[in-house]
mmCIF file of C-alpha atoms and ligand atoms in Angstrom:
data_model
loop_
_atom_site.group_PDB
_atom_site.id
_atom_site.type_symbol
_atom_site.label_atom_id
_atom_site.label_comp_id
_atom_site.label_asym_id
_atom_site.label_seq_id
_atom_site.Cartn_x
_atom_site.Cartn_y
_atom_site.Cartn_z
ATOM 1 C CA MET A 885 121.545 117.572 94.189
ATOM 2 C CA ARG A 886 119.215 120.161 95.700
ATOM 3 C CA PRO A 887 120.919 122.185 98.445
ATOM 4 C CA ALA A 888 117.910 121.453 100.702
ATOM 5 C CA LEU A 889 119.125 117.870 101.016
ATOM 6 C CA GLU A 890 122.474 118.847 102.529
ATOM 7 C CA SER A 891 120.965 119.479 105.950
ATOM 8 C CA ILE A 892 118.989 116.236 106.002
ATOM 9 C CA ARG A 893 120.380 113.309 107.909
ATOM 10 C CA GLY A 894 117.705 111.012 106.561
ATOM 11 C CA TYR A 895 115.198 108.994 108.530
ATOM 12 C CA ARG A 896 116.910 107.017 111.264
ATOM 13 C CA PRO A 897 115.247 103.681 112.018
ATOM 14 C CA GLY A 898 115.295 102.103 115.464
ATOM 15 C CA ARG A 899 118.357 99.930 116.088
ATOM 16 C CA SER A 900 118.014 96.495 114.589
ATOM 17 C CA VAL A 901 119.183 93.221 116.062
ATOM 18 C CA ALA A 902 121.729 92.853 113.234
ATOM 19 C CA ALA A 903 123.166 96.336 113.820
ATOM 20 C CA SER A 904 123.600 95.656 117.517
ATOM 21 C CA GLY A 905 126.176 93.003 116.678
ATOM 22 C CA ALA A 906 124.514 90.673 119.157
ATOM 23 C CA GLN A 907 125.353 87.050 118.594
ATOM 24 C CA GLY A 908 123.407 84.109 119.873
ATOM 25 C CA GLY A 909 121.167 84.572 122.877
ATOM 26 C CA SER A 910 117.977 86.511 122.586
ATOM 27 C CA VAL A 911 117.985 90.165 121.685
ATOM 28 C CA TYR A 912 114.740 92.083 121.963
ATOM 29 C CA LYS A 913 114.002 94.965 119.623
ATOM 30 C CA LEU A 914 112.076 97.568 121.562
ATOM 31 C CA SER A 915 113.266 100.401 119.345
ATOM 32 C CA SER A 916 110.623 100.783 116.616
ATOM 33 C CA ASN A 917 107.198 100.641 118.296
ATOM 34 C CA GLU A 918 106.434 97.413 116.506
ATOM 35 C CA ASN A 919 103.707 94.978 117.474
ATOM 36 C CA PRO A 920 105.295 91.844 118.997
ATOM 37 C CA PHE A 921 102.395 89.559 118.004
ATOM 38 C CA PRO A 922 102.439 87.463 114.803
ATOM 39 C CA PRO A 923 99.990 88.411 112.022
ATOM 40 C CA LEU A 924 96.302 88.495 113.020
ATOM 41 C CA PRO A 925 94.141 85.440 112.209
ATOM 42 C CA GLY A 926 93.314 85.256 108.513
ATOM 43 C CA VAL A 927 95.871 87.849 107.450
ATOM 44 C CA LEU A 928 98.620 85.586 106.117
ATOM 45 C CA GLU A 929 96.133 83.300 104.352
ATOM 46 C CA ARG A 930 94.444 86.218 102.665
ATOM 47 C CA ALA A 931 97.661 87.987 101.677
ATOM 48 C CA LEU A 932 99.330 84.850 100.331
ATOM 49 C CA ALA A 933 96.253 83.839 98.357
ATOM 50 C CA GLY A 934 97.097 86.701 95.985
ATOM 51 C CA ALA A 935 100.723 85.689 95.554
ATOM 52 C CA GLY A 936 100.107 84.155 92.143
ATOM 53 C CA GLY A 937 99.105 87.572 90.835
ATOM 54 C CA ILE A 938 102.348 89.427 91.434
ATOM 55 C CA ASN A 939 103.004 89.758 87.722
ATOM 56 C CA ARG A 940 100.143 92.320 87.723
ATOM 57 C CA TYR A 941 100.055 95.792 89.240
ATOM 58 C CA PRO A 942 97.884 96.099 92.330
ATOM 59 C CA ASP A 943 94.597 98.029 92.331
ATOM 60 C CA LEU A 944 95.701 101.666 92.053
ATOM 61 C CA ALA A 945 92.655 102.905 93.977
ATOM 62 C CA CYS A 946 92.921 100.276 96.753
ATOM 63 C CA GLY A 947 89.196 99.900 96.081
ATOM 64 C CA GLU A 948 88.312 97.020 98.386
ATOM 65 C CA LEU A 949 90.395 98.365 101.269
ATOM 66 C CA VAL A 950 88.917 101.848 100.890
ATOM 67 C CA HIS A 951 85.418 100.353 100.839
ATOM 68 C CA GLU A 952 86.104 98.311 104.006
ATOM 69 C CA LEU A 953 87.667 101.302 105.759
ATOM 70 C CA ALA A 954 84.688 103.505 104.886
ATOM 71 C CA GLU A 955 82.382 100.960 106.538
ATOM 72 C CA TYR A 956 84.672 100.449 109.520
ATOM 73 C CA LEU A 957 84.962 104.179 110.227
ATOM 74 C CA GLY A 958 81.569 105.367 109.015
ATOM 75 C CA VAL A 959 82.960 107.841 106.470
ATOM 76 C CA PRO A 960 82.452 108.265 102.683
ATOM 77 C CA THR A 961 84.917 106.412 100.458
ATOM 78 C CA SER A 962 85.792 109.737 98.802
ATOM 79 C CA HIS A 963 87.198 110.920 102.145
ATOM 80 C CA ILE A 964 89.861 108.197 102.280
ATOM 81 C CA ALA A 965 93.329 108.290 100.720
ATOM 82 C CA THR A 966 95.840 105.482 101.125
ATOM 83 C CA GLY A 967 99.622 105.405 101.073
ATOM 84 C CA THR A 968 102.740 103.397 101.796
ATOM 85 C CA GLY A 969 102.363 103.565 105.565
ATOM 86 C CA SER A 970 101.165 106.734 107.238
ATOM 87 C CA VAL A 971 104.660 108.089 106.710
ATOM 88 C CA GLY A 972 103.944 107.746 102.986
ATOM 89 C CA VAL A 973 100.695 109.643 103.460
ATOM 90 C CA THR A 974 102.621 112.284 105.441
ATOM 91 C CA GLN A 975 104.868 112.758 102.430
ATOM 92 C CA GLN A 976 101.792 113.032 100.173
ATOM 93 C CA LEU A 977 100.386 115.669 102.537
ATOM 94 C CA LEU A 978 103.534 117.755 102.409
ATOM 95 C CA GLN A 979 103.769 117.499 98.640
ATOM 96 C CA ALA A 980 100.148 118.574 98.386
ATOM 97 C CA THR A 981 100.429 121.616 100.641
ATOM 98 C CA ALA A 982 103.934 122.983 101.142
ATOM 99 C CA GLU A 983 106.659 124.437 98.949
ATOM 100 C CA PRO A 984 109.740 126.615 99.474
ATOM 101 C CA GLY A 985 108.835 129.634 101.584
ATOM 102 C CA ASP A 986 106.035 127.836 103.414
ATOM 103 C CA GLU A 987 106.089 126.778 107.056
ATOM 104 C CA VAL A 988 105.130 123.449 108.572
ATOM 105 C CA LEU A 989 104.414 123.551 112.279
ATOM 106 C CA PHE A 990 104.731 120.753 114.816
ATOM 107 C CA ALA A 991 105.598 120.074 118.418
ATOM 108 C CA TRP A 992 109.098 119.007 119.326
ATOM 109 C CA ARG A 993 110.126 116.463 120.153
ATOM 110 C CA SER A 994 107.649 114.571 118.039
ATOM 111 C CA PHE A 995 107.719 112.093 115.150
ATOM 112 C CA GLU A 996 111.122 112.455 113.505
ATOM 113 C CA ALA A 997 109.770 112.100 109.960
ATOM 114 C CA TYR A 998 108.069 115.536 110.145
ATOM 115 C CA PRO A 999 111.238 117.679 109.829
ATOM 116 C CA VAL A 1000 112.849 115.327 107.298
ATOM 117 C CA LEU A 1001 109.858 115.247 104.941
ATOM 118 C CA THR A 1002 109.292 119.004 105.384
ATOM 119 C CA ARG A 1003 112.871 119.712 104.306
ATOM 120 C CA ILE A 1004 112.549 117.436 101.304
ATOM 121 C CA VAL A 1005 109.719 119.560 99.873
ATOM 122 C CA GLY A 1006 111.805 122.658 100.602
ATOM 123 C CA ALA A 1007 109.525 124.131 103.278
ATOM 124 C CA ASP A 1008 110.629 125.350 106.716
ATOM 125 C CA SER A 1009 109.970 123.444 109.947
ATOM 126 C CA VAL A 1010 108.680 125.435 112.908
ATOM 127 C CA ARG A 1011 109.117 123.418 116.102
ATOM 128 C CA VAL A 1012 107.214 124.347 119.238
ATOM 129 C CA PRO A 1013 108.725 122.775 122.377
ATOM 130 C CA LEU A 1014 106.616 120.351 124.378
ATOM 131 C CA THR A 1015 105.604 121.493 127.860
ATOM 132 C CA THR A 1016 107.679 120.337 130.830
ATOM 133 C CA GLY A 1017 105.154 117.508 131.115
ATOM 134 C CA ALA A 1018 106.166 116.388 127.581
ATOM 135 C CA VAL A 1019 102.733 117.366 126.175
ATOM 136 C CA HIS A 1020 101.933 119.444 123.061
ATOM 137 C CA ASP A 1021 101.782 123.143 123.972
ATOM 138 C CA LEU A 1022 98.738 123.911 121.831
ATOM 139 C CA ASP A 1023 98.481 127.542 122.931
ATOM 140 C CA ALA A 1024 102.060 128.182 121.864
ATOM 141 C CA MET A 1025 101.441 126.275 118.640
ATOM 142 C CA ALA A 1026 98.395 128.394 117.789
ATOM 143 C CA SER A 1027 100.437 131.526 118.487
ATOM 144 C CA ALA A 1028 103.215 130.251 116.190
ATOM 145 C CA ILE A 1029 100.933 130.117 113.142
ATOM 146 C CA THR A 1030 101.855 132.768 110.571
ATOM 147 C CA GLU A 1031 100.700 133.710 107.083
ATOM 148 C CA ARG A 1032 103.273 131.229 105.789
ATOM 149 C CA THR A 1033 101.959 128.238 107.768
ATOM 150 C CA ARG A 1034 100.440 125.605 105.485
ATOM 151 C CA LEU A 1035 100.323 122.501 107.636
ATOM 152 C CA VAL A 1036 100.231 121.717 111.371
ATOM 153 C CA PHE A 1037 100.918 118.255 112.789
ATOM 154 C CA VAL A 1038 99.337 117.255 116.096
ATOM 155 C CA CYS A 1039 100.736 113.848 116.996
ATOM 156 C CA ASN A 1040 98.175 112.320 119.346
ATOM 157 C CA PRO A 1041 99.387 110.287 121.225
ATOM 158 C CA ASN A 1042 102.780 111.870 120.711
ATOM 159 C CA ASN A 1043 105.731 109.832 119.525
ATOM 160 C CA PRO A 1044 108.117 109.526 121.431
ATOM 161 C CA THR A 1045 106.614 110.750 124.723
ATOM 162 C CA GLY A 1046 103.292 108.838 124.642
ATOM 163 C CA THR A 1047 101.373 111.849 125.950
ATOM 164 C CA ILE A 1048 98.012 113.064 124.617
ATOM 165 C CA VAL A 1049 96.072 116.265 124.133
ATOM 166 C CA ARG A 1050 92.457 116.061 125.292
ATOM 167 C CA ARG A 1051 89.229 116.968 123.549
ATOM 168 C CA ALA A 1052 88.546 120.414 125.026
ATOM 169 C CA GLU A 1053 92.078 121.726 124.493
ATOM 170 C CA LEU A 1054 92.181 120.358 120.938
ATOM 171 C CA GLU A 1055 88.844 121.989 120.055
ATOM 172 C CA ARG A 1056 90.038 125.290 121.564
ATOM 173 C CA PHE A 1057 93.200 125.047 119.466
ATOM 174 C CA LEU A 1058 91.314 124.206 116.264
ATOM 175 C CA ASP A 1059 89.069 127.226 116.818
ATOM 176 C CA ARG A 1060 92.187 129.396 116.642
ATOM 177 C CA VAL A 1061 93.576 127.861 113.415
ATOM 178 C CA PRO A 1062 92.742 129.789 110.204
ATOM 179 C CA PRO A 1063 90.475 127.763 107.887
ATOM 180 C CA ASP A 1064 93.094 127.650 105.107
ATOM 181 C CA VAL A 1065 95.690 125.934 107.310
ATOM 182 C CA LEU A 1066 95.446 122.141 107.331
ATOM 183 C CA VAL A 1067 95.729 120.414 110.722
ATOM 184 C CA VAL A 1068 96.861 116.796 110.611
ATOM 185 C CA LEU A 1069 95.881 114.639 113.579
ATOM 186 C CA ASP A 1070 98.468 111.867 113.450
ATOM 187 C CA GLU A 1071 96.760 109.007 115.289
ATOM 188 C CA ALA A 1072 99.194 106.169 114.606
ATOM 189 C CA TYR A 1073 98.691 104.889 118.174
ATOM 190 C CA ILE A 1074 95.005 105.660 118.785
ATOM 191 C CA GLU A 1075 94.013 102.038 119.464
ATOM 192 C CA PHE A 1076 96.189 102.053 122.599
ATOM 193 C CA VAL A 1077 94.420 105.046 124.179
ATOM 194 C CA ARG A 1078 92.202 104.397 127.212
ATOM 195 C CA ASP A 1079 91.521 108.000 128.265
ATOM 196 C CA GLY A 1080 87.830 108.967 128.190
ATOM 197 C CA ASP A 1081 88.620 112.569 127.165
ATOM 198 C CA PHE A 1082 90.705 111.582 124.166
ATOM 199 C CA PRO A 1083 89.418 113.231 120.974
ATOM 200 C CA ASP A 1084 88.793 110.633 118.250
ATOM 201 C CA GLY A 1085 89.947 112.404 115.104
ATOM 202 C CA ILE A 1086 87.194 110.818 113.028
ATOM 203 C CA GLU A 1087 84.630 112.658 115.152
ATOM 204 C CA VAL A 1088 86.649 115.874 115.062
ATOM 205 C CA TYR A 1089 87.187 115.967 111.281
ATOM 206 C CA ARG A 1090 83.471 115.608 110.446
ATOM 207 C CA SER A 1091 82.699 119.220 111.274
ATOM 208 C CA ARG A 1092 86.086 120.673 110.356
ATOM 209 C CA PRO A 1093 87.072 120.793 106.657
ATOM 210 C CA ASN A 1094 90.668 121.730 107.537
ATOM 211 C CA VAL A 1095 91.304 118.640 109.675
ATOM 212 C CA CYS A 1096 92.930 115.501 108.265
ATOM 213 C CA VAL A 1097 93.261 112.284 110.283
ATOM 214 C CA LEU A 1098 96.228 109.983 109.753
ATOM 215 C CA ARG A 1099 96.038 106.302 110.694
ATOM 216 C CA THR A 1100 98.166 103.235 110.077
ATOM 217 C CA PHE A 1101 98.038 99.463 109.927
ATOM 218 C CA SER A 1102 101.600 99.285 111.266
ATOM 219 C CA LYS A 1103 100.965 99.374 115.006
ATOM 220 C CA ALA A 1104 97.777 97.873 116.471
ATOM 221 C CA PHE A 1105 97.074 95.859 113.306
ATOM 222 C CA GLY A 1106 100.641 94.548 113.185
ATOM 223 C CA LEU A 1107 101.406 95.170 109.503
ATOM 224 C CA ALA A 1108 104.486 97.407 109.760
ATOM 225 C CA GLY A 1109 106.349 95.292 107.224
ATOM 226 C CA LEU A 1110 103.738 95.722 104.510
ATOM 227 C CA ARG A 1111 103.556 99.541 104.458
ATOM 228 C CA VAL A 1112 99.951 100.638 104.421
ATOM 229 C CA GLY A 1113 98.374 103.666 106.044
ATOM 230 C CA PHE A 1114 95.629 106.118 105.188
ATOM 231 C CA ALA A 1115 94.195 109.567 105.703
ATOM 232 C CA VAL A 1116 90.594 110.566 106.341
ATOM 233 C CA ALA A 1117 89.803 114.101 105.217
ATOM 234 C CA HIS A 1118 87.242 116.111 103.320
ATOM 235 C CA GLU A 1119 87.159 115.715 99.575
ATOM 236 C CA PRO A 1120 89.538 118.426 98.358
ATOM 237 C CA VAL A 1121 92.210 117.215 100.776
ATOM 238 C CA ALA A 1122 91.669 113.502 100.096
ATOM 239 C CA ALA A 1123 91.691 114.163 96.332
ATOM 240 C CA ALA A 1124 95.000 116.051 96.629
ATOM 241 C CA LEU A 1125 96.483 113.134 98.564
ATOM 242 C CA ARG A 1126 95.460 110.729 95.826
ATOM 243 C CA LYS A 1127 97.243 112.955 93.279
ATOM 244 C CA THR A 1128 100.513 113.015 95.213
ATOM 245 C CA ALA A 1129 100.543 109.274 95.962
ATOM 246 C CA VAL A 1130 103.169 107.044 94.372
ATOM 247 C CA PRO A 1131 101.148 105.155 91.733
ATOM 248 C CA PHE A 1132 100.610 101.521 92.785
ATOM 249 C CA GLY A 1133 102.603 102.178 95.979
ATOM 250 C CA VAL A 1134 100.393 100.004 98.188
ATOM 251 C CA SER A 1135 101.064 96.426 97.120
ATOM 252 C CA ARG A 1136 98.424 93.804 96.639
ATOM 253 C CA PHE A 1137 99.783 91.936 99.666
ATOM 254 C CA ALA A 1138 99.384 95.079 101.756
ATOM 255 C CA GLN A 1139 95.851 95.763 100.516
ATOM 256 C CA ASP A 1140 94.679 92.186 101.076
ATOM 257 C CA ALA A 1141 96.363 91.916 104.477
ATOM 258 C CA ALA A 1142 94.830 95.206 105.611
ATOM 259 C CA VAL A 1143 91.337 94.060 104.596
ATOM 260 C CA ALA A 1144 91.824 90.813 106.538
ATOM 261 C CA ALA A 1145 93.237 92.722 109.530
ATOM 262 C CA LEU A 1146 90.144 94.946 109.655
ATOM 263 C CA GLN A 1147 88.009 91.821 109.683
ATOM 264 C CA ALA A 1148 90.029 90.540 112.662
ATOM 265 C CA ASP A 1149 88.968 93.516 114.764
ATOM 266 C CA GLY A 1150 88.163 91.381 117.842
ATOM 267 C CA PRO A 1151 91.548 89.631 118.039
ATOM 268 C CA MET A 1152 93.241 92.961 117.304
ATOM 269 C CA ARG A 1153 91.510 94.525 120.304
ATOM 270 C CA GLU A 1154 92.463 91.593 122.560
ATOM 271 C CA ARG A 1155 96.112 91.946 121.628
ATOM 272 C CA VAL A 1156 96.045 95.689 122.076
ATOM 273 C CA ALA A 1157 94.476 95.181 125.515
ATOM 274 C CA ALA A 1158 97.342 92.849 126.438
ATOM 275 C CA LEU A 1159 99.890 95.441 125.293
ATOM 276 C CA VAL A 1160 98.082 98.193 127.198
ATOM 277 C CA ALA A 1161 98.207 96.032 130.341
ATOM 278 C CA GLU A 1162 101.928 95.513 129.786
ATOM 279 C CA ARG A 1163 102.448 99.245 129.181
ATOM 280 C CA ASP A 1164 100.743 100.047 132.461
ATOM 281 C CA ARG A 1165 102.730 97.340 134.267
ATOM 282 C CA VAL A 1166 106.025 98.658 132.853
ATOM 283 C CA SER A 1167 105.121 102.269 133.685
ATOM 284 C CA ALA A 1168 104.194 101.356 137.260
ATOM 285 C CA ALA A 1169 107.369 99.313 137.734
ATOM 286 C CA LEU A 1170 109.545 102.157 136.417
ATOM 287 C CA THR A 1171 107.824 104.609 138.739
ATOM 288 C CA GLU A 1172 108.423 102.184 141.587
ATOM 289 C CA GLN A 1173 112.116 102.091 140.649
ATOM 290 C CA GLY A 1174 112.234 105.870 141.010
ATOM 291 C CA TRP A 1175 111.945 107.010 137.375
ATOM 292 C CA ALA A 1176 109.727 109.913 136.310
ATOM 293 C CA VAL A 1177 107.503 108.400 133.593
ATOM 294 C CA PRO A 1178 105.157 110.619 131.590
ATOM 295 C CA PRO A 1179 101.754 108.890 131.389
ATOM 296 C CA SER A 1180 101.868 106.890 128.150
ATOM 297 C CA HIS A 1181 98.780 106.330 126.008
ATOM 298 C CA ALA A 1182 100.660 104.426 123.290
ATOM 299 C CA ASN A 1183 102.655 101.199 122.901
ATOM 300 C CA PHE A 1184 105.870 102.677 124.294
ATOM 301 C CA VAL A 1185 107.147 104.647 127.278
ATOM 302 C CA TRP A 1186 109.490 107.615 127.494
ATOM 303 C CA LEU A 1187 112.255 108.312 129.967
ATOM 304 C CA ALA A 1188 113.904 111.751 129.896
ATOM 305 C CA THR A 1189 117.407 110.437 130.559
ATOM 306 C CA ARG A 1190 119.039 113.636 129.208
ATOM 307 C CA GLU A 1191 122.851 113.498 129.400
ATOM 308 C CA ARG A 1192 122.680 109.855 130.531
ATOM 309 C CA THR A 1193 120.822 108.810 127.366
ATOM 310 C CA ALA A 1194 123.667 107.071 125.535
ATOM 311 C CA ALA A 1195 124.796 105.293 128.707
ATOM 312 C CA PHE A 1196 121.261 104.137 129.449
ATOM 313 C CA ALA A 1197 120.729 102.840 125.913
ATOM 314 C CA GLN A 1198 124.029 100.978 126.133
ATOM 315 C CA ALA A 1199 123.065 99.498 129.505
ATOM 316 C CA CYS A 1200 119.848 98.190 127.935
ATOM 317 C CA GLU A 1201 121.734 96.812 124.957
ATOM 318 C CA ASP A 1202 124.164 95.046 127.280
ATOM 319 C CA GLU A 1203 121.090 93.261 128.671
ATOM 320 C CA GLY A 1204 119.964 92.340 125.152
ATOM 321 C CA VAL A 1205 117.313 95.048 124.787
ATOM 322 C CA LEU A 1206 117.453 97.565 121.935
ATOM 323 C CA VAL A 1207 115.757 100.876 122.717
ATOM 324 C CA ARG A 1208 115.433 104.152 120.840
ATOM 325 C CA ALA A 1209 117.818 106.810 122.116
ATOM 326 C CA PHE A 1210 117.489 110.514 121.340
ATOM 327 C CA ASP A 1211 120.881 111.854 122.335
ATOM 328 C CA GLY A 1212 120.825 114.301 125.191
ATOM 329 C CA GLU A 1213 117.042 114.030 125.498
ATOM 330 C CA GLY A 1214 115.691 110.645 126.395
ATOM 331 C CA VAL A 1215 114.912 107.077 125.512
ATOM 332 C CA ARG A 1216 111.770 105.581 124.030
ATOM 333 C CA ILE A 1217 111.082 101.958 124.892
ATOM 334 C CA SER A 1218 108.472 100.040 122.914
ATOM 335 C CA ILE A 1219 106.252 97.596 124.761
ATOM 336 C CA GLY A 1220 107.057 94.106 123.597
ATOM 337 C CA GLU A 1221 106.411 90.593 124.830
ATOM 338 C CA ARG A 1222 106.477 90.134 128.590
ATOM 339 C CA THR A 1223 109.943 88.586 128.706
ATOM 340 C CA ALA A 1224 111.357 91.513 126.739
ATOM 341 C CA ASN A 1225 109.677 94.029 129.021
ATOM 342 C CA ASP A 1226 110.992 92.194 132.077
ATOM 343 C CA ARG A 1227 114.488 92.220 130.657
ATOM 344 C CA PHE A 1228 114.203 95.954 130.072
ATOM 345 C CA LEU A 1229 112.893 96.565 133.590
ATOM 346 C CA PHE A 1230 115.851 94.652 134.982
ATOM 347 C CA ALA A 1231 118.295 96.858 133.041
ATOM 348 C CA ALA A 1232 116.458 100.042 134.044
ATOM 349 C CA GLU A 1233 116.476 99.135 137.711
ATOM 350 C CA ARG A 1234 120.163 98.343 137.758
ATOM 351 C CA PHE A 1235 121.002 101.543 135.873
ATOM 352 C CA HIS A 1236 118.918 103.626 138.246
ATOM 353 C CA LYS A 1237 120.546 102.099 141.312
ATOM 354 C CA GLU A 1238 124.044 102.557 139.906
ATOM 355 C CA THR A 1239 123.709 106.082 138.587
ATOM 356 C CA VAL A 1240 121.096 107.879 140.664
ATOM 357 C CA ARG A 1241 121.914 108.520 144.286
HETATM 358 N N1 PMP B 1011 103.117 108.598 112.755
HETATM 359 C C1 PMP B 1011 103.701 108.341 113.924
HETATM 360 C C2 PMP B 1011 103.434 109.244 115.066
HETATM 361 C C3 PMP B 1011 104.566 107.259 114.052
HETATM 362 O O1 PMP B 1011 105.171 107.030 115.217
HETATM 363 C C4 PMP B 1011 104.795 106.421 112.952
HETATM 364 C C5 PMP B 1011 105.676 105.209 113.031
HETATM 365 N N2 PMP B 1011 106.830 105.314 113.721
HETATM 366 C C6 PMP B 1011 104.157 106.740 111.769
HETATM 367 C C7 PMP B 1011 103.330 107.828 111.694
HETATM 368 C C8 PMP B 1011 104.398 105.980 110.522
HETATM 369 O O2 PMP B 1011 104.026 104.703 110.556
HETATM 370 P P1 PMP B 1011 103.819 103.886 109.221
HETATM 371 O O3 PMP B 1011 104.491 104.618 108.119
HETATM 372 O O4 PMP B 1011 104.437 102.580 109.483
HETATM 373 O O5 PMP B 1011 102.356 103.839 109.013
#
């Protein structure tokens, strides 16, 4: 095996109900930023209608989905590349741009797939710490770019802290990035943003050939189990992403479901609005309990529990709520259905009262 793999722990998924050993009763999984709603109207019908065709390969080009996305976003079809979730597209991006000796730059802590996938292609991760407010430090990131930098990830909103960078600071940062360095705006959670100064990557990329926007059907559109995501970028970048894609990676079910999900835009927005309301309710309640909560613009909240992280995660699990713990740093709690959020708030309040004096 390649020595590069020795230092890789592999992608760690959020704790599952089965792994928690919970028996009976209700256990809520708030550990993977999933959408708690069932499939959007029309999605199951459309996806299952193609079930009789599973003896055939799916459309390699994802033609209908790409066409629908181009209309939905107002971009040329040649600027779209699909993949098996946006994590699949992230892998395609790294394979297209980075090799041993190259550097891939991102904030830390951010999406945990970045260092893993960077290592797999043999490139070096350069991690720039978030500010004390848990926000990308774009000035420090610009200063960290070297001649070896090939790719920069800006996770906006950031997983796991939920924070955003705003339009003016992003534009200032992009002005400092050399034109031959690709900047990836990972917008997996964009539909949950309500901030008027948030930079929509689709507007940003139009005038910047070295910007690539990453989106997914896994979060707002509720298709995490089908694995479909996409990039929007100028032609040389999009073409490279099509070359590094796993052939036929996006199944017919995924393509059909994604098309139907796009057509259910109204219901999608209603559900997202409900989750945003819950996010704001949970954030306010945590603040009321005495926690410091970074303002979240995504479908999860972050608590910097530091050395109490494992104990806090266990306290939540004891209440039947699985959260995502980053040892020694903090806990990310996805926004779920109201009863799940209430159960979490109950655990958080008790923990705070017992441990913080
Ligand atoms: N980017 C970010 C920032 C994420 O949090 C996630 C999901 N955890 C992804 C990309 C990947 O999502 P998917 O592969 O399901 O599209």
